Coordinates of C-alpha atoms in Angstrom, one line a residue:
M1 CA 121.1 55.6 131.9
K2 CA 120.2 55.4 128.1
T3 CA 117.6 57.7 126.6
P4 CA 115.6 56.4 123.5
S5 CA 115.3 59.3 120.5
R6 CA 112.0 60.2 119.6
R7 CA 112.3 58.8 116.7
R8 CA 113.0 55.7 118.0
F9 CA 110.3 55.8 120.1
L10 CA 107.8 56.2 116.9
Q11 CA 109.1 53.3 115.4
L12 CA 108.6 50.8 118.2
T13 CA 104.9 49.4 118.4
A14 CA 103.7 48.5 121.8
A15 CA 103.4 44.8 122.9
A16 CA 99.7 43.9 124.2
A17 CA 100.2 42.6 128.1
G18 CA 98.5 39.5 128.7
A19 CA 94.8 40.0 129.6
T20 CA 92.3 37.7 131.1
L21 CA 88.8 37.0 130.2
V22 CA 86.4 37.6 133.0
Q23 CA 83.1 38.0 133.9
R24 CA 81.9 41.6 133.9
S25 CA 79.4 43.0 136.7
M26 CA 77.0 45.0 135.2
L27 CA 74.4 47.4 136.0
A28 CA 71.1 46.1 136.6
W29 CA 68.7 47.2 133.5
G30 CA 68.3 45.5 130.2
D31 CA 67.9 42.1 129.0
T32 CA 71.4 39.9 129.5
V33 CA 74.2 40.4 131.0
P34 CA 77.8 40.6 128.8
A35 CA 79.0 37.2 128.6
V36 CA 82.7 37.4 128.9
A37 CA 85.1 40.8 128.3
V38 CA 89.3 41.5 128.4
T39 CA 90.3 42.8 131.7
P40 CA 92.9 45.6 130.9
S41 CA 96.0 45.1 133.0
L42 CA 95.0 48.8 134.8
S43 CA 91.9 50.2 135.7
L44 CA 91.3 53.7 136.1
F45 CA 90.3 55.7 139.7
E46 CA 87.2 57.0 140.4
Y47 CA 86.5 60.5 139.0
S48 CA 85.4 61.4 143.1
Q49 CA 89.0 59.2 143.9
V50 CA 91.0 62.0 141.9
E51 CA 91.1 65.9 143.2
L52 CA 93.3 68.6 140.9
H53 CA 94.9 70.6 143.4
E54 CA 95.1 74.4 142.7
G55 CA 96.8 75.2 139.2
P56 CA 96.2 75.7 135.2
L57 CA 94.8 72.6 134.6
R58 CA 92.3 73.0 137.9
T59 CA 91.7 76.8 136.6
Q60 CA 90.6 75.1 133.1
F61 CA 88.6 72.6 135.0
D62 CA 86.6 75.0 136.9
H63 CA 85.9 77.2 134.2
N64 CA 84.3 74.7 132.3
H65 CA 82.6 73.1 135.1
N66 CA 80.8 76.7 135.8
L67 CA 80.6 77.8 132.5
F68 CA 78.2 74.8 131.1
L69 CA 76.7 74.8 134.7
H70 CA 75.1 78.2 133.9
L71 CA 73.9 78.0 130.3
D72 CA 70.5 78.2 129.9
E73 CA 68.5 74.9 129.8
D74 CA 65.9 75.7 127.3
A75 CA 68.5 77.0 124.9
L76 CA 70.3 74.0 125.0
L77 CA 66.8 71.9 124.3
K78 CA 65.6 74.1 121.9
P79 CA 67.3 72.7 119.0
F80 CA 65.6 69.8 119.5
R81 CA 62.2 70.6 120.8
Q82 CA 62.1 72.6 116.8
R83 CA 62.6 70.4 115.1
E84 CA 60.2 67.8 116.6
G85 CA 57.5 70.6 116.1
M86 CA 57.6 71.5 120.0
P87 CA 57.1 74.6 121.8
A88 CA 60.5 76.2 121.8
P89 CA 60.9 78.7 124.1
G90 CA 64.2 80.6 125.3
P91 CA 67.4 82.1 123.5
D92 CA 69.0 80.7 120.2
M93 CA 72.6 79.2 121.0
G94 CA 74.3 80.5 118.1
G95 CA 76.7 79.5 116.1
W96 CA 76.9 75.7 114.8
Y97 CA 74.1 74.9 117.4
D98 CA 71.0 77.1 116.0
N99 CA 68.3 75.3 114.1
G100 CA 68.3 77.2 110.8
T101 CA 68.3 76.9 107.2
D102 CA 71.2 79.4 106.3
F103 CA 74.0 76.4 106.5
N104 CA 75.8 76.6 103.4
P105 CA 79.1 75.1 103.4
A106 CA 80.6 76.9 101.4
D107 CA 80.4 80.0 103.8
N108 CA 78.5 79.9 106.7
F109 CA 78.1 77.0 109.5
H110 CA 75.6 78.5 111.0
S111 CA 72.8 75.8 112.3
F112 CA 75.6 73.5 110.8
I113 CA 74.9 71.0 113.4
P114 CA 71.6 71.3 115.2
G115 CA 72.2 70.5 118.9
H116 CA 75.3 68.1 117.5
S117 CA 77.1 69.0 121.3
F118 CA 74.2 68.8 123.7
G119 CA 75.5 65.1 124.4
Q120 CA 79.1 66.3 125.1
Y121 CA 77.9 69.6 127.2
L122 CA 75.7 66.5 129.7
S123 CA 79.0 64.6 129.6
G124 CA 81.2 67.3 130.8
L125 CA 78.8 67.4 133.6
A126 CA 78.0 64.4 134.9
R127 CA 82.0 64.2 134.5
A128 CA 81.8 67.2 136.7
Y129 CA 79.5 66.0 138.8
A130 CA 81.5 62.7 139.3
V131 CA 84.5 65.1 140.1
T132 CA 82.6 67.5 142.6
G133 CA 79.8 65.6 143.9
S134 CA 77.8 69.3 143.1
K135 CA 74.0 69.1 143.9
P136 CA 73.1 71.9 141.6
T137 CA 75.1 70.1 138.8
Q138 CA 73.2 66.9 139.1
E139 CA 70.2 68.1 139.2
K140 CA 70.3 70.4 136.0
I141 CA 71.4 66.5 134.4
H142 CA 68.5 65.1 135.6
R143 CA 66.4 68.2 134.0
L144 CA 68.1 68.0 130.9
V145 CA 67.7 64.5 130.7
R146 CA 64.2 64.8 130.7
G147 CA 63.6 67.8 128.9
F148 CA 65.3 65.8 125.9
A149 CA 63.6 62.8 126.9
E150 CA 59.9 64.6 125.9
T151 CA 61.6 65.2 122.4
V152 CA 62.5 61.7 121.4
K153 CA 59.8 60.5 119.5
P154 CA 59.5 56.8 118.1
E155 CA 59.7 58.5 114.3
G156 CA 62.4 60.8 114.8
K157 CA 61.8 63.5 113.2
F158 CA 64.6 65.3 114.7
Y159 CA 67.0 63.3 112.1
A160 CA 64.9 64.0 109.1
G161 CA 66.6 66.1 106.5
Y162 CA 69.9 65.8 109.2
H163 CA 73.1 66.5 107.6
L164 CA 74.9 64.1 110.2
P165 CA 73.4 61.6 112.2
A166 CA 75.5 59.3 113.7
Y167 CA 77.9 62.4 114.7
T168 CA 75.1 64.1 116.4
Y169 CA 73.8 60.7 117.9
D170 CA 77.1 59.6 119.1
K171 CA 77.5 62.5 121.1
T172 CA 73.8 61.9 122.5
S173 CA 74.7 58.7 123.0
C174 CA 78.1 59.5 125.2
G175 CA 76.1 62.0 127.5
L176 CA 73.2 59.8 128.2
I177 CA 75.3 56.8 129.4
D178 CA 77.3 59.1 131.2
A179 CA 74.6 60.6 133.0
H180 CA 73.5 57.4 133.8
Q181 CA 76.9 56.1 135.0
F182 CA 78.5 59.3 137.0
A183 CA 75.6 61.0 137.9
Q184 CA 72.8 58.7 138.7
D185 CA 70.2 60.1 136.2
P186 CA 67.3 57.2 137.0
D187 CA 65.9 57.6 133.5
A188 CA 68.9 57.9 130.6
L189 CA 69.3 54.7 129.9
N190 CA 65.6 53.9 129.2
V191 CA 66.0 57.7 127.1
H192 CA 69.1 56.1 125.6
W193 CA 67.3 53.1 124.2
N194 CA 64.5 55.7 122.8
A195 CA 66.8 57.5 121.0
T196 CA 68.5 54.7 119.4
Q197 CA 65.7 53.4 118.2
A198 CA 64.7 56.8 116.9
V199 CA 68.3 57.4 114.9
L200 CA 68.5 54.1 113.1
P201 CA 65.8 54.8 110.2
Y202 CA 68.6 57.4 109.4
L203 CA 72.2 55.2 109.6
P204 CA 73.2 53.3 106.4
E205 CA 73.8 49.3 106.9
K206 CA 77.1 49.9 108.2
A207 CA 80.1 52.2 109.0
L208 CA 80.5 54.1 105.3
S209 CA 83.8 56.2 105.0
R210 CA 84.1 59.6 103.5
A211 CA 84.8 58.0 100.5
A212 CA 82.3 56.0 100.2
Q213 CA 79.3 58.5 101.4
R214 CA 80.2 60.7 98.3
A215 CA 80.2 57.5 96.1
R216 CA 76.6 57.2 97.2
P217 CA 73.5 59.4 96.5
H218 CA 73.8 62.9 98.9
Q219 CA 71.8 66.0 98.4
I220 CA 75.2 68.3 99.5
V221 CA 79.0 67.8 100.5
A222 CA 77.9 68.4 104.4
D223 CA 76.2 65.0 104.2
T224 CA 79.3 63.0 103.6
W225 CA 81.0 64.4 106.0
D226 CA 79.5 61.7 109.0
E227 CA 81.2 59.4 111.3
T228 CA 79.3 56.2 111.4
Y229 CA 83.0 54.9 111.9
T230 CA 83.1 56.5 115.6
L231 CA 79.9 54.6 116.8
P232 CA 81.2 51.3 118.1
E233 CA 82.6 52.9 120.8
N234 CA 79.7 54.5 122.6
L235 CA 77.1 51.2 121.7
F236 CA 79.8 49.0 123.3
L237 CA 79.8 51.2 126.7
A238 CA 75.9 51.2 126.5
Y239 CA 76.1 47.6 126.5
R240 CA 78.4 46.9 129.0
R241 CA 76.7 49.6 131.2
S242 CA 73.3 48.1 130.7
G243 CA 73.6 44.5 129.9
K244 CA 71.2 45.1 126.2
S245 CA 72.9 42.6 124.0
A246 CA 71.4 44.7 120.7
Y247 CA 73.7 47.5 121.2
R248 CA 76.7 45.1 121.2
D249 CA 75.4 43.8 118.0
L250 CA 75.0 47.5 116.6
A251 CA 78.6 48.2 118.0
V252 CA 79.6 45.3 115.7
R253 CA 77.6 46.2 112.7
F254 CA 79.6 49.8 112.8
I255 CA 83.1 48.4 113.4
E256 CA 84.8 49.8 109.8
E257 CA 86.5 46.7 108.9
D258 CA 88.1 48.3 105.7
Y259 CA 89.8 51.0 108.2
F260 CA 91.1 48.3 111.1
G261 CA 91.6 45.2 108.7
P262 CA 94.4 47.5 107.4
L263 CA 96.0 48.7 110.4
A264 CA 96.5 45.6 112.1
E265 CA 98.4 44.4 109.4
G266 CA 100.5 47.5 109.7
Q267 CA 99.0 49.2 106.8
N268 CA 99.0 53.1 106.8
V269 CA 95.7 53.8 105.2
L270 CA 95.8 57.6 107.2
P271 CA 96.6 59.7 104.8
G272 CA 93.9 61.8 103.5
E273 CA 91.6 60.6 106.2
H274 CA 89.8 64.0 108.5
A275 CA 92.6 63.4 111.1
Y276 CA 90.2 63.9 114.8
S277 CA 87.5 61.7 114.0
H278 CA 89.9 58.4 112.6
V279 CA 91.9 59.2 116.2
N280 CA 88.5 59.1 117.8
A281 CA 87.3 55.6 115.9
L282 CA 90.9 54.2 117.2
S283 CA 88.6 54.2 120.8
S284 CA 85.9 52.2 118.9
A285 CA 88.9 49.5 118.4
A286 CA 90.2 49.3 121.4
Q287 CA 86.0 49.1 122.7
S288 CA 86.2 45.9 120.2
Y289 CA 89.3 44.3 121.8
L290 CA 87.6 44.9 125.1
V291 CA 84.2 43.4 124.7
L292 CA 85.0 40.9 121.6
G293 CA 88.7 39.9 122.8
Q294 CA 89.5 39.9 118.9
E295 CA 93.2 41.2 118.9
K296 CA 93.3 42.1 115.6
Y297 CA 91.5 45.1 117.1
L298 CA 94.5 45.7 119.7
R299 CA 96.6 46.3 116.8
A300 CA 94.7 48.6 114.9
A301 CA 94.5 51.2 117.9
T302 CA 98.1 50.7 118.5
N303 CA 99.5 50.3 115.2
G304 CA 97.6 53.5 114.1
L305 CA 98.3 55.4 116.7
R306 CA 101.8 55.1 115.9
M307 CA 101.3 55.8 112.6
V308 CA 99.9 59.5 113.9
H309 CA 102.9 59.7 116.4
E310 CA 104.8 59.1 112.9
Q311 CA 103.0 62.5 111.5
S312 CA 102.9 64.9 114.6
F313 CA 104.2 67.8 115.1
A314 CA 106.5 68.7 117.8
T315 CA 103.6 69.8 120.1
G316 CA 101.9 66.1 119.9
G317 CA 99.1 67.9 117.5
W318 CA 98.4 66.5 114.6
G319 CA 96.5 66.9 110.8
P320 CA 96.7 70.2 109.4
D321 CA 94.0 71.1 108.0
E322 CA 92.1 68.2 109.6
A323 CA 94.0 65.7 107.5
F324 CA 96.7 62.9 107.6
V325 CA 99.1 63.7 105.0
V326 CA 101.5 61.1 103.0
P327 CA 104.3 60.2 105.0
G328 CA 107.7 60.6 103.1
Q329 CA 106.8 63.4 100.9
G330 CA 107.7 66.4 103.2
L331 CA 103.7 67.7 103.3
L332 CA 104.2 68.3 107.4
G333 CA 107.2 70.7 106.8
A334 CA 105.6 72.2 103.6
S335 CA 101.5 72.6 105.9
L336 CA 104.0 75.5 108.1
G337 CA 103.3 77.7 104.9
T338 CA 100.1 76.8 103.6
T339 CA 97.8 76.7 106.8
H340 CA 97.0 78.2 110.1
S341 CA 94.7 75.1 110.8
S342 CA 97.4 72.7 112.3
F343 CA 95.7 71.2 115.0
E344 CA 92.2 71.0 115.6
T345 CA 93.1 71.4 119.3
C346 CA 90.3 70.5 122.2
C347 CA 89.0 67.9 119.5
G348 CA 92.4 66.2 119.1
A349 CA 93.5 66.6 122.3
Y350 CA 90.1 64.6 123.6
G351 CA 90.6 61.7 121.4
Q352 CA 94.2 61.7 122.4
F353 CA 94.0 61.3 125.7
K354 CA 91.1 58.6 125.2
I355 CA 93.1 56.3 123.1
T356 CA 96.2 56.7 125.2
R357 CA 94.7 55.6 128.6
Y358 CA 93.0 52.8 127.1
L359 CA 96.4 51.5 125.7
L360 CA 97.8 52.3 128.6
Q361 CA 95.8 50.3 130.7
I362 CA 96.4 47.2 128.3
T363 CA 99.7 47.4 127.9
K364 CA 101.4 49.6 130.9
D365 CA 103.4 51.0 128.6
S366 CA 104.4 54.1 129.8
R367 CA 105.0 56.1 126.5
Y368 CA 101.2 56.3 125.9
G369 CA 101.6 58.7 128.9
D370 CA 104.9 59.9 127.2
S371 CA 102.4 60.7 124.4
M372 CA 100.0 62.4 126.6
E373 CA 101.9 64.8 128.8
R374 CA 103.6 66.4 125.5
V375 CA 99.9 67.4 124.1
L376 CA 98.3 68.3 127.9
Y377 CA 101.6 70.1 128.1
N378 CA 101.7 71.9 124.2
T379 CA 98.4 72.0 123.5
I380 CA 95.2 72.1 125.5
A381 CA 97.2 73.8 128.2
G382 CA 97.2 76.7 126.0
A383 CA 94.2 76.9 124.7
T384 CA 91.9 79.6 125.6
P385 CA 88.5 79.7 127.4
I386 CA 85.2 79.3 126.5
L387 CA 83.4 82.2 126.2
E388 CA 79.7 83.2 127.7
D389 CA 78.6 83.6 124.1
G390 CA 79.9 79.9 122.6
T391 CA 83.1 81.7 121.5
T392 CA 85.4 78.5 121.4
F393 CA 89.3 77.8 120.7
Y394 CA 89.2 75.9 117.9
Y395 CA 93.1 75.5 115.9
A396 CA 96.4 75.4 117.0
D397 CA 98.4 77.2 114.5
Y398 CA 101.8 76.0 113.6
S399 CA 102.4 78.5 110.5
D400 CA 105.1 80.7 110.1
V401 CA 103.5 83.2 111.4
G402 CA 101.2 81.7 114.0
K403 CA 98.6 83.5 116.1
K404 CA 96.0 82.3 118.6
V405 CA 92.9 83.3 117.3
H406 CA 88.7 82.1 118.3
Y407 CA 87.0 80.3 116.0
R408 CA 84.8 81.7 113.7
D409 CA 81.5 80.4 114.8
K410 CA 80.2 79.9 117.7
W411 CA 79.7 76.4 119.7
P412 CA 81.8 74.4 117.7
C413 CA 82.5 70.5 118.1
C414 CA 85.6 72.1 120.2
S415 CA 83.1 73.3 122.6
G416 CA 81.9 70.3 123.2
T417 CA 85.1 68.1 123.8
F418 CA 86.7 70.8 126.0
P419 CA 84.7 70.1 128.9
Q420 CA 85.3 66.4 128.8
L421 CA 88.6 66.5 128.7
T422 CA 88.9 69.1 131.6
A423 CA 86.6 66.5 133.4
D424 CA 89.4 64.1 132.5
Y425 CA 92.3 65.7 134.1
G426 CA 91.8 63.6 136.8
I427 CA 91.7 60.3 135.7
S428 CA 94.5 60.7 133.5
C429 CA 97.5 61.3 136.2
Y430 CA 96.9 57.9 138.1
F431 CA 96.3 54.0 137.4
K432 CA 95.8 50.9 139.7
N433 CA 96.2 47.2 139.4
Q434 CA 95.9 45.2 142.7
D435 CA 99.6 45.5 143.7
G436 CA 99.2 49.2 143.9
I437 CA 99.5 52.4 141.9
Y438 CA 100.9 54.4 138.7
V439 CA 101.8 57.8 138.7
N440 CA 101.6 58.9 135.0
L441 CA 101.2 62.4 135.2
F442 CA 102.9 65.2 136.8
V443 CA 99.9 67.5 138.8
P444 CA 99.0 69.1 141.6
S445 CA 96.4 66.8 142.9
R446 CA 95.5 64.4 145.7
V447 CA 94.4 60.9 145.0
S448 CA 92.7 58.2 147.9
W449 CA 92.1 54.6 147.4
S450 CA 92.1 51.5 149.4
Q451 CA 94.6 48.9 149.5
S452 CA 94.4 45.4 151.3
N453 CA 91.7 47.6 153.2
T454 CA 94.1 50.7 154.2
R455 CA 93.1 53.7 153.1
C456 CA 96.0 55.3 151.5
T457 CA 95.8 59.2 149.8
M458 CA 99.3 60.0 148.1
T459 CA 99.3 63.9 147.6
Q460 CA 101.8 65.5 144.6
T461 CA 103.2 68.6 144.8
T462 CA 104.7 70.3 142.1
G463 CA 105.4 72.6 139.8
Y464 CA 106.2 70.7 136.7
P465 CA 107.1 71.2 133.7
A466 CA 108.2 74.2 134.8
A467 CA 110.3 73.2 138.0
N468 CA 112.1 69.8 136.9
A469 CA 110.6 68.2 140.7
T470 CA 107.8 66.7 142.0
Q471 CA 106.8 65.1 145.2
L472 CA 104.6 62.9 147.1
D473 CA 103.6 62.0 150.1
F474 CA 101.9 59.4 151.5
A475 CA 99.0 59.4 154.0
L476 CA 98.0 55.7 155.2
T477 CA 96.0 54.6 158.1
H478 CA 98.7 51.5 158.9
P479 CA 101.3 50.1 157.1
E480 CA 100.8 47.9 153.8
S481 CA 102.7 46.6 151.3
F482 CA 102.4 48.2 147.5
T483 CA 104.1 49.0 144.5
V484 CA 104.3 52.8 143.5
N485 CA 105.0 52.9 139.7
V486 CA 106.6 56.1 138.6
R487 CA 106.5 56.8 134.9
I488 CA 110.0 58.4 134.1
P489 CA 109.6 60.2 130.6
G490 CA 111.2 58.7 127.3
W491 CA 113.0 62.1 127.3
A492 CA 114.4 62.2 130.9
G493 CA 118.3 62.7 131.3
P494 CA 120.9 60.6 133.1
K495 CA 120.8 62.9 136.3
T496 CA 117.3 62.2 136.8
S497 CA 116.8 60.7 140.4
I498 CA 114.5 59.6 142.7
S499 CA 114.6 59.6 146.7
L500 CA 112.6 58.5 149.6
N501 CA 112.3 60.5 152.6
G502 CA 115.7 62.1 151.6
A503 CA 117.9 59.1 150.4
R504 CA 118.1 58.7 147.2
I505 CA 117.0 55.0 145.6
Q506 CA 119.6 53.1 143.8
Q507 CA 117.6 51.8 141.6
E508 CA 118.3 52.3 138.1
V509 CA 116.1 54.9 136.5
T510 CA 115.4 54.0 132.7
P511 CA 113.7 56.2 130.3
G512 CA 110.7 55.4 128.9
Q513 CA 109.5 53.0 131.4
F514 CA 107.5 52.8 134.6
L515 CA 110.3 52.5 137.9
A516 CA 108.5 50.5 139.9
L517 CA 109.3 50.7 144.3
Q518 CA 107.8 48.2 145.6
R519 CA 107.8 48.8 149.9
T520 CA 105.8 48.4 152.7
W521 CA 104.5 52.4 152.7
K522 CA 104.1 54.0 155.5
D523 CA 102.1 57.0 156.9
G524 CA 104.4 60.0 156.3
D525 CA 106.6 58.2 153.5
R526 CA 107.7 61.1 150.1
L527 CA 108.9 60.3 147.4
E528 CA 111.0 63.1 145.5
V529 CA 111.3 63.1 141.8
E530 CA 113.9 65.2 140.4
F531 CA 114.1 64.9 136.7
E532 CA 116.9 66.2 134.2
L533 CA 115.0 68.2 131.2
P534 CA 117.3 68.5 128.4
L535 CA 117.1 70.5 125.4
R536 CA 117.0 69.1 122.2
L537 CA 115.6 69.4 119.1
E538 CA 113.0 67.9 116.5
A539 CA 112.6 68.6 112.5
V540 CA 108.9 69.0 111.8
D541 CA 109.7 65.8 109.2
N542 CA 112.5 63.6 108.2
E543 CA 112.3 66.0 104.6
N544 CA 112.7 69.4 106.1
E545 CA 115.3 68.4 108.8
N546 CA 116.5 72.7 108.9
R547 CA 113.2 73.1 110.2
V548 CA 113.3 72.2 114.2
A549 CA 111.8 72.9 117.5
L550 CA 113.5 73.2 120.4
M551 CA 112.7 71.0 123.2
H552 CA 112.7 71.2 127.3
G553 CA 111.9 68.0 128.5
P554 CA 108.1 67.7 127.2
I555 CA 107.5 71.1 126.6
A556 CA 108.4 72.8 123.1
L557 CA 109.0 76.2 123.1
F558 CA 108.2 78.8 120.5
G559 CA 109.8 81.6 119.1
V560 CA 108.3 85.4 119.8
G561 CA 108.5 88.6 118.6
Q562 CA 111.4 89.1 115.9
I563 CA 113.0 86.0 114.8
P564 CA 116.6 86.3 113.6
S565 CA 117.6 85.7 110.2
R566 CA 120.5 83.4 111.0
I567 CA 120.2 80.7 113.8
T568 CA 122.2 77.3 114.3
R569 CA 121.3 74.2 115.8
K570 CA 124.3 75.4 118.5
D571 CA 122.3 78.4 119.2
L572 CA 119.0 77.0 119.8
L573 CA 120.9 73.9 122.1
A574 CA 122.5 77.1 124.2
A575 CA 119.0 78.5 125.2
T576 CA 119.1 79.8 128.4
R577 CA 116.4 80.3 131.1
V578 CA 115.5 84.6 131.4
S579 CA 114.7 83.3 135.5
P580 CA 114.6 80.6 137.7
S581 CA 110.5 80.8 138.0
G582 CA 109.6 82.4 134.4
S583 CA 108.8 80.9 131.5
D584 CA 110.9 82.5 128.9
W585 CA 114.0 81.5 127.7
T586 CA 117.0 83.1 125.6
V587 CA 118.8 82.3 122.8
R588 CA 121.8 85.1 121.4
T589 CA 122.5 84.5 117.7
E590 CA 125.3 86.5 115.7
S591 CA 122.0 88.4 113.7
G592 CA 120.2 88.6 116.9
T593 CA 118.1 87.6 120.3
L594 CA 115.5 85.2 120.5
T595 CA 113.0 84.8 123.0
L596 CA 111.1 81.9 123.1
R597 CA 108.0 80.6 125.1
P598 CA 105.7 77.4 125.6
F599 CA 102.3 77.4 124.5
A600 CA 100.2 78.2 127.4
S601 CA 102.4 81.5 128.2
I602 CA 101.6 82.8 125.1
M603 CA 98.7 85.2 124.7
S604 CA 98.4 87.6 122.1
E605 CA 101.9 87.8 120.4
N606 CA 103.0 85.8 117.0
Y607 CA 104.7 83.0 117.7
R608 CA 106.6 81.1 115.9
L609 CA 107.3 76.8 116.7
Y610 CA 109.7 75.5 113.8
Q611 CA 113.1 77.8 113.1
T612 CA 115.0 77.2 110.9
V613 CA 118.7 76.8 111.3
V614 CA 121.8 76.5 109.1
G615 CA 124.6 74.5 108.9

């Protein structure tokens, strides 16, 4: 069993699996029904079909659900009411969210984007309702939609003098679509249409890059940070969920061809661009492919993500100081000594999960699951919780002296993506097609579905990635033939094995692919997967090959405490675990002992991701 190197993986562009053009059934709303769309090879489970079990990911989801369920509704609606000249009771939220006049991009981000993440909070609640069926959550969503609807006026006064109209509308759009789709809000799509009409006078004639915005007249620099190029994803979703063709036309209007065109031809146009929003825009490319059926948009998405991977840190994070760097100049390595803002954690992880889900569905390429997994365990799983006052974890710090700190301002952008992402954990674990199920993430959970009218449940029990095994137990109403596809990570060692009901399966296990197990499954069947998690070193970039991170399977290990002055590659690769159940590792060097631990286990201590090795 040959294990491909990560560098080799980064050189590969996933080929799109064949897709079929089919008629889409749509929700009964709007004046038209979409004609055709590309059907991905894999589909998502419903949120309610996947239950996360006890563990760190479930804890994150529960915390975010509870926090946003109990936020003051008048506070959430206050900026919209104020900007429309309506009575606006309730407290101010604080931070970016407030409506005020003191924002100064040089030194004060209070009232930067009033009400900016309202739509994301609404979306996170809608998805949480879909997961849990919590009636109070659904009722809150419906109240928020009604309250927001009262502020949506035809003249769009809210957006007059607003710095980032497309940015906030895009989030509002997502929230209203999700409120309708997942929380059955009867008014949300009509409110969405009205909100769309309100923002249109404040949008440009097409998607504009930040450079194009800077070249046009503007009041302050913040006015050039708008993100019209991310609009197509949610506009296409509005079209697919409503049937209203005007949304499709708007989506096409805001496809940034100057970005997707070069990417489709393999030209790297990422350097210098804002990192998160341009990864987020790749999801617009994916939706453009699914709705319009034009293969160039799939090429743009796959090439774009490959180029992101080529300048990712060992954690899977990217974008020091929120920007992509010029490749081949050692700039990732240089950033370790110049910034503490290495990766925009919650937003970046959300964008990475979205595009890898799209591409995994389209291509069935398991390496997108590898990419998702790396970001999951090394970035977002280690984010500190959002506090009740909006204090939020924002940047992961990969500098030479890293530390976990909260962001300076309340309610920043990452407070919006975090609840959406944690609600999406379940639907990222498993995928399906008519032939069976795909196991993508190894997370304590249960998934339920019908296979040829047979009710099936698969329960996954695991301590992964701290433990090197996962167990899948099946409950079926009667025997049924289908395929279980298990992702074998690209880093997996040759001793990786799978057993069925205690007997080792003799099929070849190939890292970087799904292992397809086709049989007639019976109630009580059990699959056990045991991974070999080898230690390996990954350099920060090709120009700094002596700055390396120690990897254990999918996990990056961070040095904590005193860092020895002299470390060799051999020292790092001889690291040993302090205890079988603990997270700490020990490296013995001639100049002292180095302790390493995963990002999720780090609290307030200083840490270092990349060690300088000699020899």
